[in-house]
mmCIF file of C-alpha atoms in Angstrom:
data_model
loop_
_atom_site.group_PDB
_atom_site.id
_atom_site.type_symbol
_atom_site.label_atom_id
_atom_site.label_comp_id
_atom_site.label_asym_id
_atom_site.label_seq_id
_atom_site.Cartn_x
_atom_site.Cartn_y
_atom_site.Cartn_z
ATOM 1 C CA MET A 1 100.902 129.356 75.911
ATOM 2 C CA VAL A 2 97.977 127.022 74.280
ATOM 3 C CA HIS A 3 98.243 124.176 72.014
ATOM 4 C CA ARG A 4 94.873 123.495 70.693
ATOM 5 C CA LEU A 5 93.843 120.438 69.091
ATOM 6 C CA ILE A 6 90.814 121.108 66.576
ATOM 7 C CA VAL A 7 88.493 118.162 65.706
ATOM 8 C CA GLN A 8 86.005 118.851 62.593
ATOM 9 C CA TYR A 9 83.333 116.263 62.113
ATOM 10 C CA GLY A 10 81.820 115.660 58.576
ATOM 11 C CA GLN A 11 77.995 115.329 58.170
ATOM 12 C CA PRO A 12 76.935 112.085 59.755
ATOM 13 C CA THR A 13 74.641 109.826 58.416
ATOM 14 C CA ASP A 14 72.217 110.134 61.223
ATOM 15 C CA PRO A 15 72.732 113.607 63.197
ATOM 16 C CA ALA A 16 70.376 113.051 66.149
ATOM 17 C CA ALA A 17 72.331 109.843 66.919
ATOM 18 C CA PHE A 18 75.488 111.511 66.520
ATOM 19 C CA ASP A 19 74.466 114.356 68.804
ATOM 20 C CA ARG A 20 73.324 112.192 71.514
ATOM 21 C CA HIS A 21 76.420 109.702 71.463
ATOM 22 C CA TYR A 22 78.603 112.918 71.390
ATOM 23 C CA ARG A 23 76.866 114.614 74.464
ATOM 24 C CA GLU A 24 76.394 111.384 76.411
ATOM 25 C CA VAL A 25 79.347 109.323 76.018
ATOM 26 C CA HIS A 26 81.832 111.271 73.815
ATOM 27 C CA VAL A 27 82.412 114.366 75.814
ATOM 28 C CA GLY A 28 82.461 112.522 79.241
ATOM 29 C CA LEU A 29 85.652 110.354 77.694
ATOM 30 C CA ALA A 30 87.292 113.385 76.328
ATOM 31 C CA GLN A 31 87.153 115.547 79.496
ATOM 32 C CA ALA A 32 88.981 112.700 81.417
ATOM 33 C CA ILE A 33 92.231 113.177 79.225
ATOM 34 C CA PRO A 34 94.842 114.235 81.327
ATOM 35 C CA GLY A 35 96.058 118.108 80.998
ATOM 36 C CA LEU A 36 93.212 118.901 79.048
ATOM 37 C CA GLN A 37 92.394 122.679 79.970
ATOM 38 C CA ARG A 38 89.379 123.772 77.751
ATOM 39 C CA PHE A 39 87.340 122.298 75.609
ATOM 40 C CA THR A 40 84.660 123.934 73.404
ATOM 41 C CA ILE A 41 81.935 122.531 70.942
ATOM 42 C CA GLY A 42 79.728 123.928 68.257
ATOM 43 C CA HIS A 43 78.123 123.192 65.001
ATOM 44 C CA PRO A 44 79.094 125.836 62.649
ATOM 45 C CA ARG A 45 76.894 127.561 59.818
ATOM 46 C CA SER A 46 78.729 128.332 56.664
ATOM 47 C CA MET A 47 79.013 131.744 55.666
ATOM 48 C CA ASP A 48 79.050 130.982 52.148
ATOM 49 C CA PRO A 49 76.910 128.305 51.044
ATOM 50 C CA SER A 50 79.224 127.213 48.208
ATOM 51 C CA THR A 51 81.586 125.833 50.994
ATOM 52 C CA PRO A 52 79.734 123.638 53.380
ATOM 53 C CA ALA A 53 81.076 123.712 57.175
ATOM 54 C CA PRO A 54 82.089 120.772 59.128
ATOM 55 C CA TYR A 55 78.956 119.190 61.177
ATOM 56 C CA LEU A 56 80.776 119.790 64.585
ATOM 57 C CA VAL A 57 83.898 121.634 65.637
ATOM 58 C CA ALA A 58 85.457 120.439 68.927
ATOM 59 C CA GLU A 59 88.519 122.265 70.446
ATOM 60 C CA LEU A 60 90.720 120.970 73.212
ATOM 61 C CA ASP A 61 92.948 123.173 74.600
ATOM 62 C CA PHE A 62 96.441 122.136 76.313
ATOM 63 C CA GLU A 63 99.301 123.781 78.016
ATOM 64 C CA SER A 64 101.842 122.494 75.152
ATOM 65 C CA ALA A 65 102.484 120.329 72.216
ATOM 66 C CA ASP A 66 103.771 117.907 74.646
ATOM 67 C CA ALA A 67 101.104 117.991 77.137
ATOM 68 C CA LEU A 68 98.697 117.166 74.030
ATOM 69 C CA ALA A 69 100.712 114.228 73.130
ATOM 70 C CA LYS A 70 101.000 112.938 76.637
ATOM 71 C CA GLY A 71 96.969 113.209 76.871
ATOM 72 C CA MET A 72 96.494 111.435 73.792
ATOM 73 C CA GLY A 73 98.931 108.940 74.559
ATOM 74 C CA SER A 74 97.228 107.890 77.981
ATOM 75 C CA GLU A 75 94.340 105.591 78.398
ATOM 76 C CA ALA A 76 91.702 108.061 78.544
ATOM 77 C CA GLY A 77 92.985 109.593 75.445
ATOM 78 C CA ALA A 78 93.237 106.229 73.661
ATOM 79 C CA ALA A 79 89.467 105.513 74.791
ATOM 80 C CA ALA A 80 88.397 108.727 73.590
ATOM 81 C CA GLY A 81 90.143 108.251 70.260
ATOM 82 C CA ALA A 82 89.069 104.917 69.917
ATOM 83 C CA ASP A 83 84.926 106.011 70.734
ATOM 84 C CA VAL A 84 85.590 108.472 67.456
ATOM 85 C CA ALA A 85 85.300 105.550 65.244
ATOM 86 C CA THR A 86 82.013 104.321 66.732
ATOM 87 C CA PHE A 87 80.018 107.428 65.822
ATOM 88 C CA ALA A 88 81.829 109.662 63.122
ATOM 89 C CA THR A 89 80.145 108.131 60.215
ATOM 90 C CA GLY A 90 80.899 111.419 58.093
ATOM 91 C CA GLY A 91 84.527 111.397 59.507
ATOM 92 C CA ALA A 92 86.789 113.608 61.437
ATOM 93 C CA SER A 93 90.084 115.471 60.928
ATOM 94 C CA MET A 94 92.339 116.565 63.469
ATOM 95 C CA ALA A 95 94.604 118.928 63.507
ATOM 96 C CA SER A 96 96.495 121.117 66.214
ATOM 97 C CA TYR A 97 98.281 124.449 66.590
ATOM 98 C CA ASP A 98 100.303 126.808 68.867
ATOM 99 C CA VAL A 99 97.849 129.414 69.775
ATOM 100 C CA ASP A 100 98.758 132.932 68.837
ATOM 101 C CA ASP A 101 96.529 135.476 70.696
ATOM 102 C CA VAL A 102 96.311 138.567 68.621
ATOM 103 C CA SER A 103 92.927 139.918 70.429
ATOM 104 C CA PRO A 104 92.448 143.845 70.214
ATOM 105 C CA ALA A 105 93.827 145.688 73.021
ATOM 106 C CA GLY A 106 91.559 146.892 75.904
ATOM 107 C CA MET B 1 77.718 133.794 75.744
ATOM 108 C CA VAL B 2 80.211 133.704 72.841
ATOM 109 C CA HIS B 3 79.624 133.183 69.098
ATOM 110 C CA ARG B 4 82.847 132.422 67.074
ATOM 111 C CA LEU B 5 83.525 133.026 63.556
ATOM 112 C CA ILE B 6 86.015 130.434 62.296
ATOM 113 C CA VAL B 7 88.230 131.307 59.184
ATOM 114 C CA GLN B 8 90.418 128.708 57.534
ATOM 115 C CA TYR B 9 92.669 129.494 54.596
ATOM 116 C CA GLY B 10 93.805 126.815 52.325
ATOM 117 C CA GLN B 11 97.414 126.842 51.530
ATOM 118 C CA PRO B 12 98.893 129.913 49.692
ATOM 119 C CA THR B 13 101.138 129.777 46.545
ATOM 120 C CA ASP B 14 103.566 132.093 48.200
ATOM 121 C CA PRO B 15 103.346 131.319 52.425
ATOM 122 C CA ALA B 16 105.644 133.602 52.912
ATOM 123 C CA ALA B 17 104.151 136.625 51.074
ATOM 124 C CA PHE B 18 100.845 135.443 52.837
ATOM 125 C CA ASP B 19 102.413 135.380 56.337
ATOM 126 C CA ARG B 20 103.840 138.787 55.858
ATOM 127 C CA HIS B 21 100.610 140.140 54.567
ATOM 128 C CA TYR B 22 98.177 138.559 57.391
ATOM 129 C CA ARG B 23 100.731 139.701 60.074
ATOM 130 C CA GLU B 24 101.343 143.413 58.639
ATOM 131 C CA VAL B 25 98.093 144.275 57.232
ATOM 132 C CA HIS B 26 95.348 142.069 57.748
ATOM 133 C CA VAL B 27 95.292 141.222 61.483
ATOM 134 C CA GLY B 28 95.046 145.141 62.064
ATOM 135 C CA LEU B 29 92.295 145.329 59.738
ATOM 136 C CA ALA B 30 90.570 142.381 61.803
ATOM 137 C CA GLN B 31 91.393 143.816 65.131
ATOM 138 C CA ALA B 32 89.384 146.964 64.222
ATOM 139 C CA ILE B 33 86.202 144.972 63.726
ATOM 140 C CA PRO B 34 83.881 146.651 66.171
ATOM 141 C CA GLY B 35 82.579 143.762 68.729
ATOM 142 C CA LEU B 36 85.817 141.517 68.487
ATOM 143 C CA GLN B 37 86.123 140.320 71.537
ATOM 144 C CA ARG B 38 88.854 137.665 71.263
ATOM 145 C CA PHE B 39 91.095 136.591 68.120
ATOM 146 C CA THR B 40 93.481 134.132 67.916
ATOM 147 C CA ILE B 41 95.253 132.434 64.976
ATOM 148 C CA GLY B 42 97.524 129.227 64.171
ATOM 149 C CA HIS B 43 99.289 127.401 61.736
ATOM 150 C CA PRO B 44 97.653 123.711 62.359
ATOM 151 C CA ARG B 45 99.368 120.541 61.448
ATOM 152 C CA SER B 46 97.224 117.447 61.069
ATOM 153 C CA MET B 47 97.443 114.335 62.702
ATOM 154 C CA ASP B 48 96.392 112.157 60.068
ATOM 155 C CA PRO B 49 98.836 112.788 56.535
ATOM 156 C CA SER B 50 95.884 111.887 54.457
ATOM 157 C CA THR B 51 94.084 114.572 55.784
ATOM 158 C CA PRO B 52 95.704 117.591 54.885
ATOM 159 C CA ALA B 53 95.032 120.995 57.687
ATOM 160 C CA PRO B 54 94.392 124.369 56.332
ATOM 161 C CA TYR B 55 97.514 126.801 56.235
ATOM 162 C CA LEU B 56 95.768 128.947 58.857
ATOM 163 C CA VAL B 57 92.906 129.145 61.241
ATOM 164 C CA ALA B 58 91.789 132.112 62.710
ATOM 165 C CA GLU B 59 88.998 132.468 65.177
ATOM 166 C CA LEU B 60 87.002 135.676 65.994
ATOM 167 C CA ASP B 61 84.924 135.823 69.049
ATOM 168 C CA PHE B 62 81.985 138.058 69.640
ATOM 169 C CA GLU B 63 79.334 138.108 72.115
ATOM 170 C CA SER B 64 76.462 136.664 70.021
ATOM 171 C CA ALA B 65 75.531 136.136 66.405
ATOM 172 C CA ASP B 66 73.978 139.787 65.871
ATOM 173 C CA ALA B 67 77.395 141.389 67.241
ATOM 174 C CA LEU B 68 79.377 139.009 64.603
ATOM 175 C CA ALA B 69 76.838 140.377 61.963
ATOM 176 C CA LYS B 70 77.048 144.109 62.976
ATOM 177 C CA GLY B 71 80.855 143.556 63.130
ATOM 178 C CA MET B 72 81.253 142.248 59.960
ATOM 179 C CA GLY B 73 78.593 144.744 58.639
ATOM 180 C CA SER B 74 80.492 147.901 59.822
ATOM 181 C CA GLU B 75 83.189 149.863 57.501
ATOM 182 C CA ALA B 76 85.976 148.205 59.422
ATOM 183 C CA GLY B 77 84.235 144.509 58.674
ATOM 184 C CA ALA B 78 83.849 145.039 55.200
ATOM 185 C CA ALA B 79 87.564 146.188 54.964
ATOM 186 C CA ALA B 80 88.891 143.108 56.426
ATOM 187 C CA GLY B 81 86.436 141.086 54.519
ATOM 188 C CA ALA B 82 87.710 142.876 50.967
ATOM 189 C CA ASP B 83 91.245 142.385 51.923
ATOM 190 C CA VAL B 84 90.949 138.486 52.251
ATOM 191 C CA ALA B 85 90.570 138.331 48.373
ATOM 192 C CA THR B 86 93.947 140.433 48.222
ATOM 193 C CA PHE B 87 96.208 137.679 50.009
ATOM 194 C CA ALA B 88 93.963 134.310 50.199
ATOM 195 C CA THR B 89 95.373 132.568 47.526
ATOM 196 C CA GLY B 90 94.518 129.342 48.332
ATOM 197 C CA GLY B 91 90.998 129.969 49.377
ATOM 198 C CA ALA B 92 89.184 130.806 52.608
ATOM 199 C CA SER B 93 86.246 129.201 54.283
ATOM 200 C CA MET B 94 84.206 131.123 56.960
ATOM 201 C CA ALA B 95 81.911 129.509 59.361
ATOM 202 C CA SER B 96 80.265 130.677 62.607
ATOM 203 C CA TYR B 97 78.890 128.741 65.585
ATOM 204 C CA ASP B 98 77.701 129.345 69.227
ATOM 205 C CA VAL B 99 80.564 128.356 71.329
ATOM 206 C CA ASP B 100 79.211 125.614 74.117
ATOM 207 C CA ASP B 101 82.049 125.328 76.664
ATOM 208 C CA VAL B 102 82.151 121.752 77.903
ATOM 209 C CA SER B 103 85.569 122.251 79.856
ATOM 210 C CA PRO B 104 86.255 119.703 82.640
ATOM 211 C CA ALA B 105 85.552 120.677 86.026
ATOM 212 C CA GLY B 106 88.348 121.997 88.305
#
């Protein structure tokens, strides 16, 4: 069972500063969240120019919705959450879901 | 190396019909895309009521951007792509990115 938090950041006013802060500060803060099992990031490119992609997508996997809530409610979770406001000049949306694995067999 | 296609569906006019078609038809079409290594889906819930979450998020992992392009350009990729228009009454956005794994150590 995997419960995934997906964070999507809008285009920042200063992408280089955003990337620097994200790498040098935010990744470490997020890595410290208790219960975090997997953490991936990427800069998506839209496959349809009429719908712009978010600037950065981050996915944080936990064992369950409970584990996510506990992690976000911890001191480390609060610190990572508070940090977002310091660099997410293009906004950030957060949503979470139970991951249903429908990978092809073999 | 993982290259991820992320597909985000907007709220459909008939969620039950959307889910039925997605499960019974679309998952199988997508599973047949050559080079698809991992395929996960979920119905996200927003953590901030002011920014609604997409209705469904699908992630399709390939070995590289090239493998994704080849898969989407295949007959099976074209069939899965054409199917989207038949059920995505709330629209769909597609973006892809190289996955950077920054999981915590241990």
